[in-house]
Amino acid sequence: MSKPVVLFVCVHNAGRSQMAAGWLRHLAGDTVDVRSAGSEPRDQVNPTAVEAMREVGIDITGNVPQLLATEDVRASDVVITMGCGDACPIFPGKRYEDWELTDPAGQPIEVVRQVRDDIRGRVEKLVADLTASR
């Protein structure tokens, strides 16, 4: 059986989706193919998100925000949106979740840490769900 493909999508692909992808890579290793994208990607990952993830030993420094493409969604088994609205195409047979999370853009490190920790809990649940369904 092939490994599941998980796509994290937010508007800028600079904070929430990058942290979620970092957590999933960290917690699931190579058992999951992890992707992230944004409907209006920024030119770099939010430096405060990078700092918050570094504090827990996860380096997302080299990540580059990517533009969401229809093919990214088509190739994914699980699509997790984080405030991208209607920009994310819907395909039958995919698992979709919408995670309501505070946007870390422009927030102080204390708020970004809370978002980071919230994302970790959600990713841990996702990993458990993916493991149980295999």
XYZ file of C-alpha atoms in Angstrom:
134
model
C 0.000 0.000 0.000
C 1.382 3.419 -0.903
C 1.891 6.051 1.721
C -0.811 8.694 2.127
C -0.323 12.164 0.675
C -1.324 15.052 2.954
C -1.638 18.607 1.659
C -1.787 21.584 4.025
C -3.247 24.748 2.473
C -3.476 28.301 3.779
C -3.554 31.646 2.028
C 0.116 32.639 2.206
C 1.762 29.241 2.803
C 4.074 31.104 5.152
C 2.901 30.180 8.657
C 0.164 27.704 9.593
C 0.573 25.316 6.677
C 4.375 25.409 6.953
C 4.248 24.642 10.684
C 1.744 21.821 10.086
C 3.927 20.305 7.370
C 6.944 20.572 9.674
C 5.088 18.809 12.482
C 3.824 16.034 10.201
C 7.288 15.383 8.781
C 8.676 15.339 12.320
C 5.998 13.072 13.803
C 5.323 10.714 10.882
C 8.748 10.610 9.252
C 8.711 9.096 5.802
C 5.433 7.214 6.333
C 3.502 10.159 4.865
C 4.137 12.305 1.790
C 3.764 15.871 3.084
C 2.961 18.871 0.913
C 1.929 22.470 1.575
C 0.775 25.330 -0.603
C -1.065 28.633 -0.563
C -3.650 30.403 -2.681
C -1.583 33.620 -2.503
C 1.899 32.538 -1.366
C 4.341 34.993 0.180
C 7.979 35.188 -0.856
C 9.247 33.612 2.376
C 8.137 31.673 5.434
C 7.110 33.853 8.389
C 10.316 34.370 10.453
C 8.339 34.149 13.714
C 6.925 30.773 12.647
C 10.469 29.634 11.818
C 11.623 30.758 15.286
C 8.699 29.059 17.062
C 9.363 25.771 15.269
C 13.094 26.017 15.929
C 12.284 26.209 19.650
C 10.873 22.663 19.449
C 13.700 21.331 17.310
C 12.045 21.535 13.885
C 13.828 23.472 11.163
C 11.571 24.974 8.479
C 14.128 27.617 7.490
C 14.651 26.218 3.989
C 10.957 25.920 3.158
C 9.650 28.088 0.341
C 5.967 29.058 0.005
C 4.351 27.339 -2.993
C 1.361 28.297 -5.137
C -1.569 25.925 -4.769
C -2.159 23.984 -7.987
C -5.186 21.881 -8.830
C -2.848 18.929 -9.367
C -1.625 19.230 -5.739
C -5.173 18.640 -4.549
C -5.838 15.889 -7.089
C -2.689 14.014 -5.971
C -3.536 14.236 -2.247
C -5.455 11.804 -0.068
C -6.013 14.312 2.742
C -6.406 18.065 2.205
C -6.301 20.265 5.284
C -7.267 23.875 4.770
C -6.495 26.709 7.149
C -8.439 29.734 6.061
C -7.978 29.466 2.294
C -11.700 29.893 1.705
C -13.048 28.892 -1.685
C -9.626 28.898 -3.328
C -9.150 25.173 -2.719
C -10.658 22.937 -5.416
C -12.804 20.005 -4.281
C -12.429 16.505 -5.697
C -14.685 13.570 -4.776
C -13.079 10.843 -2.703
C -10.622 13.091 -0.889
C -10.658 13.630 2.836
C -11.040 17.323 3.625
C -10.622 19.042 6.974
C -10.729 22.736 7.766
C -8.646 23.731 10.761
C -9.667 27.072 12.232
C -6.411 28.539 13.483
C -5.198 32.022 14.296
C -3.135 33.436 11.452
C 0.385 33.941 12.859
C 1.161 36.777 10.419
C 2.115 39.865 12.385
C 1.548 38.147 15.732
C 4.026 38.171 18.637
C 5.994 35.001 19.361
C 3.695 34.130 22.299
C 0.691 33.869 19.971
C 2.680 31.957 17.341
C 3.755 29.457 20.019
C 0.087 28.842 20.873
C -0.719 28.296 17.190
C 2.290 25.959 16.891
C 1.142 23.905 19.871
C -2.456 23.778 18.640
C -1.215 22.528 15.263
C 0.907 19.868 16.958
C -2.142 18.430 18.728
C -4.118 18.348 15.489
C -1.233 16.719 13.604
C -0.824 14.090 16.339
C -4.518 13.206 15.904
C -4.075 13.120 12.121
C -1.099 10.755 12.429
C -3.138 8.474 14.711
C -6.033 8.498 12.211
C -3.741 7.760 9.275
C -2.021 4.951 11.178
C -5.340 3.396 12.205
C -6.688 3.457 8.656
C -3.727 1.591 7.178
